[in-house]
Coordinates of C-alpha atoms in Angstrom, one line a residue:
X1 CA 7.5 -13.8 24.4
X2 CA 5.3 -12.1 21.6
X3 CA 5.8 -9.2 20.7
X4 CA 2.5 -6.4 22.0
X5 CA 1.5 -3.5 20.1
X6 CA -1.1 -1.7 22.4
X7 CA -2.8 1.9 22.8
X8 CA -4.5 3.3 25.5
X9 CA -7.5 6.4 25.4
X10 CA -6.8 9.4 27.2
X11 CA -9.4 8.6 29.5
X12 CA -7.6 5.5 30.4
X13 CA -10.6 3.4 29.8
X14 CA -10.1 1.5 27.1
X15 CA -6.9 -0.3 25.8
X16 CA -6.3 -1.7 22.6
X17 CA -4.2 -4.9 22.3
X18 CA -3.0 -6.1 18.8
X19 CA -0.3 -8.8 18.4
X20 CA 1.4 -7.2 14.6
X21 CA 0.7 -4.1 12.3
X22 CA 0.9 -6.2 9.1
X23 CA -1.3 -8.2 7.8
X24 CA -0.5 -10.1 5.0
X25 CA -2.7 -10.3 1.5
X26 CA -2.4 -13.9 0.1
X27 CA -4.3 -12.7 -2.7
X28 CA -7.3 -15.6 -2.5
X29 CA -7.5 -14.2 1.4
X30 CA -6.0 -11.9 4.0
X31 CA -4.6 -12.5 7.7
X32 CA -7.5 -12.0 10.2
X33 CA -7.3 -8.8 12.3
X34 CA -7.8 -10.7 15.7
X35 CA -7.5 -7.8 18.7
X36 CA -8.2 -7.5 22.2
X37 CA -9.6 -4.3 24.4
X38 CA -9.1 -4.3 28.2
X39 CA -11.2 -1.9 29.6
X40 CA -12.0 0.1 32.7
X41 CA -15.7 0.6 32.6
X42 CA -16.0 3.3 35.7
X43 CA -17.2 6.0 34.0
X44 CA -18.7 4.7 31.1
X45 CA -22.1 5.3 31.9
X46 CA -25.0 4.8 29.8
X47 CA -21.9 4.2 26.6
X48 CA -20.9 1.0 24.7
X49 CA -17.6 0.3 23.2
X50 CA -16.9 -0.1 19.9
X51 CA -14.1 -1.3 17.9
X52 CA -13.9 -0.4 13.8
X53 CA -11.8 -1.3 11.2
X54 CA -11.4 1.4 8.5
X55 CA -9.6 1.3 5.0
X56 CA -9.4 4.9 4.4
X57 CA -8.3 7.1 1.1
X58 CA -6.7 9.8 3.0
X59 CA -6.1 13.2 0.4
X60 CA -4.7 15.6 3.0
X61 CA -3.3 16.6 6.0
X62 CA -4.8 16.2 9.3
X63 CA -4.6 20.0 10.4
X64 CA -7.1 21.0 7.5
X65 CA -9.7 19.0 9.8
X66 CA -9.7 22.1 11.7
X67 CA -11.6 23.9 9.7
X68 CA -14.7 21.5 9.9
X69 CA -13.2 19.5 6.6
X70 CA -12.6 15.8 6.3
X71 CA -9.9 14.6 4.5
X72 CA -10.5 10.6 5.2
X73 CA -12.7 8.8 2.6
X74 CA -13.7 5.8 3.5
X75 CA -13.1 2.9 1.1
X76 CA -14.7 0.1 3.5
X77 CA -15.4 -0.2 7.2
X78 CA -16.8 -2.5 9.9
X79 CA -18.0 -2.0 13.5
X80 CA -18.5 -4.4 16.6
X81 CA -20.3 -3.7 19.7
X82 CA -17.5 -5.6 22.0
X83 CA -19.6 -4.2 25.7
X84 CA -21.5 -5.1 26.8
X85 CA -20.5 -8.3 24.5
X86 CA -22.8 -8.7 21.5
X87 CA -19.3 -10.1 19.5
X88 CA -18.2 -13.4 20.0
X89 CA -15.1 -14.5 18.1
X90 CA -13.8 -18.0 17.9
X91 CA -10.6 -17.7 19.8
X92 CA -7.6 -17.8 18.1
X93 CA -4.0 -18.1 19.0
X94 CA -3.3 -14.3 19.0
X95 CA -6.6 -13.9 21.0
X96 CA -5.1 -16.1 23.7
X97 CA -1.8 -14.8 23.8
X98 CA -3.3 -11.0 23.6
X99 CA -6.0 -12.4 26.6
X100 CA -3.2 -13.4 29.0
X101 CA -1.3 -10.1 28.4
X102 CA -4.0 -8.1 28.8
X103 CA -5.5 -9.4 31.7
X104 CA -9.3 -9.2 33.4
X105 CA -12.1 -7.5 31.8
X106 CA -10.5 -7.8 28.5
X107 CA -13.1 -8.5 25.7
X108 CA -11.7 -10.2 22.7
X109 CA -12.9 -9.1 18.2
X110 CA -11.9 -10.1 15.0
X111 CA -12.4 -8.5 11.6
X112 CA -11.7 -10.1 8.2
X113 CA -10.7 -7.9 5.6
X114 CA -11.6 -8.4 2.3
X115 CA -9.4 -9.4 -0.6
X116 CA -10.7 -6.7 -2.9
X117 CA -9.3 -3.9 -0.8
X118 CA -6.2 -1.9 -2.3
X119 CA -2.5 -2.5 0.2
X120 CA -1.2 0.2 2.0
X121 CA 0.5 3.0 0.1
X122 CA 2.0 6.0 0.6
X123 CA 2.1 9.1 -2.3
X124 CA 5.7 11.2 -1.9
X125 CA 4.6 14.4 -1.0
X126 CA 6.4 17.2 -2.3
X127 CA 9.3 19.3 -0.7
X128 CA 7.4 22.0 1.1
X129 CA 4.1 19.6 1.7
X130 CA 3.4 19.8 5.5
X131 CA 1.4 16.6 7.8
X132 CA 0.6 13.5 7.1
X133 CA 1.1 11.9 3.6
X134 CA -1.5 11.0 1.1
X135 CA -2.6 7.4 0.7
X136 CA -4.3 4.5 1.5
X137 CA -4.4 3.7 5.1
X138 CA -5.9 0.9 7.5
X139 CA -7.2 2.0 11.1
X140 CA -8.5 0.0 14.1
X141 CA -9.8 2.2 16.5
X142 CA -11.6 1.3 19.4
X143 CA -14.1 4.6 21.1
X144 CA -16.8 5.0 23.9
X145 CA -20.4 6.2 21.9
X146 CA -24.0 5.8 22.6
X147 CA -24.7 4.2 19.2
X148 CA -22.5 2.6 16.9
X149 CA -21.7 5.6 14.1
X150 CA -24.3 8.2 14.3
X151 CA -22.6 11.1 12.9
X152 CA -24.1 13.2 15.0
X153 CA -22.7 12.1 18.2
X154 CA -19.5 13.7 18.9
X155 CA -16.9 11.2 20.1
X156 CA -14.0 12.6 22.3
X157 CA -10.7 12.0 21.1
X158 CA -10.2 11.2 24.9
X159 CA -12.6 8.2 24.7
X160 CA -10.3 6.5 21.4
X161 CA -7.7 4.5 21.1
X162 CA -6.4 3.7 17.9
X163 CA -3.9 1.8 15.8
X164 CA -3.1 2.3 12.7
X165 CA -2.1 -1.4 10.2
X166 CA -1.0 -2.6 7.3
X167 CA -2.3 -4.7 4.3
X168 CA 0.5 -5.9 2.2
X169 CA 1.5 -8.5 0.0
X170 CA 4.5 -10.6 -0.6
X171 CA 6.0 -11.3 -4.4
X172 CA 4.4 -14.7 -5.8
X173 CA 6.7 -17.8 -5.2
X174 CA 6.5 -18.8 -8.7
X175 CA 8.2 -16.4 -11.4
X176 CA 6.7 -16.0 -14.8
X177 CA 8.6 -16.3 -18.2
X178 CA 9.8 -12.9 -18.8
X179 CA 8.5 -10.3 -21.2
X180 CA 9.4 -9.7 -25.0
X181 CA 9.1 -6.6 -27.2
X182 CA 10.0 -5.8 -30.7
X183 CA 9.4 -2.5 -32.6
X184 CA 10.3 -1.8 -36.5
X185 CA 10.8 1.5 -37.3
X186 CA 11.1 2.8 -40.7
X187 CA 12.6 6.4 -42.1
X188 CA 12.1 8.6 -44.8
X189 CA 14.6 8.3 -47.5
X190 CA 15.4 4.5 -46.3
X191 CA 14.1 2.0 -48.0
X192 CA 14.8 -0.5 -45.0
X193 CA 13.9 -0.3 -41.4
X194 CA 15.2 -0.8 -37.9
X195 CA 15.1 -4.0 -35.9
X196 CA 14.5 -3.3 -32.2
X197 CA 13.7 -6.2 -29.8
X198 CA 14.5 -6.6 -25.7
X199 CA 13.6 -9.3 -23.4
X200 CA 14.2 -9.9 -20.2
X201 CA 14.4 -13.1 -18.7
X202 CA 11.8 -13.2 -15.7
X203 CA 8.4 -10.9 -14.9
X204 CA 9.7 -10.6 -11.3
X205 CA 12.0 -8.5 -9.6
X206 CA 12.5 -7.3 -5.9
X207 CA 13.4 -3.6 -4.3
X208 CA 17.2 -3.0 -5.1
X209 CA 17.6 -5.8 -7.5
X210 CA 19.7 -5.2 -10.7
X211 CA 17.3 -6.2 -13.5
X212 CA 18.9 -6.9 -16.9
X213 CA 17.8 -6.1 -20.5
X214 CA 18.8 -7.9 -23.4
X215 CA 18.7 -5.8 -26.5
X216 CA 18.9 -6.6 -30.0
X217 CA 19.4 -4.2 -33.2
X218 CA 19.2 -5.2 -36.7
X219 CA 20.0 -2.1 -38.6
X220 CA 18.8 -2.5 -42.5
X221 CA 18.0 1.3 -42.8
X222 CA 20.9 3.8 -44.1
X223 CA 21.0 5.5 -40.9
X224 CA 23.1 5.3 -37.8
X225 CA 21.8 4.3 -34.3
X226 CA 23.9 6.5 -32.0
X227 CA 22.2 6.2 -28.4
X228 CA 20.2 3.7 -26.7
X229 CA 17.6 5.1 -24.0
X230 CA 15.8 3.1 -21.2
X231 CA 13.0 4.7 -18.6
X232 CA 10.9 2.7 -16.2
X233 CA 7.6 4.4 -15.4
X234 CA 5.3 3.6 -12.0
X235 CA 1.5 4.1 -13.2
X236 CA -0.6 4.7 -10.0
X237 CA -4.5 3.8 -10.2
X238 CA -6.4 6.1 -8.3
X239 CA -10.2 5.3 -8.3
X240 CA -11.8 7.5 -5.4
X241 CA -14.6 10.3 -7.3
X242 CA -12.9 9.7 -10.9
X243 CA -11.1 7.2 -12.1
X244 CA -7.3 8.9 -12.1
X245 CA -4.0 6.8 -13.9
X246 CA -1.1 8.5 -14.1
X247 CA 2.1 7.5 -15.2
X248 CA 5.7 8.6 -13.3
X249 CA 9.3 8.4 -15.1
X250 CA 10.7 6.4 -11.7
X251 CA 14.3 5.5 -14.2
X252 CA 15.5 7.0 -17.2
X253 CA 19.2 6.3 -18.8
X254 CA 21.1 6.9 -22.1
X255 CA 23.2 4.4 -22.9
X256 CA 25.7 6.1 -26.2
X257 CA 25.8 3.0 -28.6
X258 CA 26.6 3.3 -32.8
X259 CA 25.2 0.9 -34.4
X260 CA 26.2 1.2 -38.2
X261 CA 23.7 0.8 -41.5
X262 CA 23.4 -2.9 -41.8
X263 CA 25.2 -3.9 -38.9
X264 CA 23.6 -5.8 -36.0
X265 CA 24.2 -5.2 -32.1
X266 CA 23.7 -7.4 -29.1
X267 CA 24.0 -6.3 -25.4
X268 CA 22.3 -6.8 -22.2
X269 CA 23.0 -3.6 -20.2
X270 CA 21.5 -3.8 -16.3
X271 CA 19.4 -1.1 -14.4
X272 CA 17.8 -0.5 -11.2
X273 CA 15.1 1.6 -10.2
X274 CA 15.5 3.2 -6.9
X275 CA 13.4 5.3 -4.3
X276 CA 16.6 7.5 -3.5
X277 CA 17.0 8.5 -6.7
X278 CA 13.4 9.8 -7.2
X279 CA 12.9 11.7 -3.0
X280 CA 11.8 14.8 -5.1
X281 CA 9.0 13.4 -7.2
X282 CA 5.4 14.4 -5.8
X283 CA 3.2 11.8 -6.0
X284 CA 5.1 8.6 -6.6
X285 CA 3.1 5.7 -4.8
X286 CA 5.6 4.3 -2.2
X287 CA 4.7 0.9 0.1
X288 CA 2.7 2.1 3.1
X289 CA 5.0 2.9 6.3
X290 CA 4.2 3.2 9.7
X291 CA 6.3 6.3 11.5
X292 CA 9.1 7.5 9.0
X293 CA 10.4 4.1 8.8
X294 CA 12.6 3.4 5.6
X295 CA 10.0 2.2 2.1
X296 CA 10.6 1.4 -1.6
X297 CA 8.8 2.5 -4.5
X298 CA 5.2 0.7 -4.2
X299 CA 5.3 -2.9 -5.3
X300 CA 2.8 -3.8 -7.9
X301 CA -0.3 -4.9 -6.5
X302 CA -1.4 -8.4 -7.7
X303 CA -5.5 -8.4 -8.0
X304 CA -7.8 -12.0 -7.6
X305 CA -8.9 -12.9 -10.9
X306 CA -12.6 -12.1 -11.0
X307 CA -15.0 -14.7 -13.1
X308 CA -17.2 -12.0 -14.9

C-alpha cells in the first residue's frame, strides 16, 4: 500500500491528500506535484476552493506575524480553482492511487514546478534563536476564499489545510575529473620560491564521506615549511532585496609538517566536513528538513545551463 500524507482544515471541510514530501529536481525538470482534496462542501456557501503552491524565502519566525508583519517572501506561486472544477489534470498514477484513498467528492490538481527555483534549505539558527528556522521553503495549501488571492479577504486559518514539501536534488551519476591547484610563493631575502600544488581526484563527494588531498611541496626558498593548514568553506547565495554571498569556515585543520629548504614533500592527508562539528554556527545553509528530522550541511545546488 502507498504510503498517504494528508491534512485536514479545522473546519473539517477540506482534506488535502499528497502521496510524498519530496520532490525530486532532475535539473532539466522537476517531479510533478500531483495532489488530491476531498471535501465536505456543507457550509461553504457562496466560497471556492483553492489549492496553491508557494516557494517562499521565509527570514523569521512565525510569532513576529503577530504584530501585523510578514516574514514569508514569496519567490514563485501558483493557484487553481479545484470547486467548483475549473482544473482538469490528466490523471496520473499518484492521482489514482490518492482518488481511491480519498474517496467521493475528491477533486484531483497538479502543479509543475519550475527548474529555476532554488531546493529546500534550512539556515542554522543561532543558540538562543526562538521558531521556525530561516530558509527556503515549499507549501501546498489548499483554503476556502471568495476570490482566488485578494489580499484583502481574510482567510481563516480554520478554512486551510496545508503541507509543507520539498524540492531536492540527487548528486549527478557521472563524476567529474577532480580539481587542481598550484600556488608559488616567494619570500623576502630568498632568492627561490615555494612549490605548493593539491589535487584531488574526483569533484564529487557525499555527506560523511572522507575526501582525500594530495599535496605536493617543492621547497627552493631558504626557509622552512613547518605546518600545513586545510579549511573548507560553504558560500551561501542569497538573492532576495540584495544580492547577499557569504562565505562560512564549515572545516579547518593544521596538519604540523617540516618540510626542509630544498627538500620536496608528498602526502595525501584525508578530511571530512561534518554538520556536528559546526551545530553552533548561525547561518550555515543546511538541506531543508521537515520536523527536526536529522540534515547535512546543504549540498551544492547544481543550476540548468542557461543559453544567454
Amino acid at each position: 500500500s502507498h504510503r498517504v500524507f494528508k491534512k485536514t482544515s479545522g473546519n473539517g471541510g477540506l482534506t488535502l491528500y499528497l502521496g510524498k514530501r519530496d520532490y525530486v529536481d532532475h535539473v532539466s525538470s522537476v517531479d510533478k506535484v500531483d495532489g488530491v482534496v476531498k471535501l465536505d462542501p456543507a457550509d461553504f456557501g457562496d466560497r471556492k476552493v483553492f489549492v496553491q503552491l508557494a516557494c517562499a524565502f521565509r527570514y523569521g519566525s512565525d510569532d513576529l506575524d503577530v504584530m501585523g508583519l510578514c516574514f514569508r517572501k514569496d519567490i514563485w506561486i501558483q493557484h487553481v480553482q479545484i470547486y467548483p472544477e475549473n482544473h482538469k489534470p490528466t490523471l496520473s498514477a499518484m492521482h489514482e492511487t490518492l482518488l481511491k484513498k480519498a474517496g467521493d467528492n475528491a477533486h484531483p490538481f497538479t502543479f509543475e514546478i519550475p527548474n529555476n527555483l532554488p531546493c529546500s534549505v534550512s539556515l542554522q539558527p543561532g543558540p538562543d534563536d526562538k521558531g521556525k528556522a530561516c530558509g527556503v521553503d515549499f507549501e501546498v495549501k489548499t483554503y476556502l476564499a471568495k476570490e482566488k488571492s485578494n489580499p484583502d479577504e481574510k482567510i481563516e486559518k480554520k478554512d486551510t489545510a496545508r503541507l509543507v514539501i520539498r524540492k531536492i536534488q540527487y548528486a549527478p551519476s557521472q563524476v567529474g575529473a577532480g580539481p587542481k591547484a598550484e600556488i608559488c610563493k616567494s619570500f623576502m631575502m630568498s632568492d627561490k620560491p615555494v612549490h605548493l600544488e593539491a589535487s584531488m581526484e574526483k569533484d564529487l563527494y557525499f555527506h560523511g564521506e572522507a575526501i582525500p588531498i594530495k599535496i605536493k611541496i617543492k621547497n627552493e626558498s631558504n626557509k622552512t615549511v613547518k605546518k600545513i593548514k586545510i579549511t573548507v568553506d560553504q558560500t551561501t547565495d542569497i538573492v532576495l532585496y540584495s544580492a547577499d554571498k557569504y562565505t562560512k569556515t564549515v572545516f579547518n585543520q593544521e596538519f604540523g609538517e617540516t618540510v626542509d629548504s630544498n627538500s620536496t614533500y608528498e602526502n595525501t592527508v584525508s578530511i571530512t566536513p561534518l554538520l556536528s562539528e559546526n551545530k553552533e554556527k548561525r547561518g550555515l545553509a543546511l538541506d531543508g528538513r521537515l520536523k527536526d528530522e536529522d540534515t547535512n550541511l546543504a549540498s551544492t545546488t547544481m543550476l540548468r545551463q542557461v543559453s544567454v
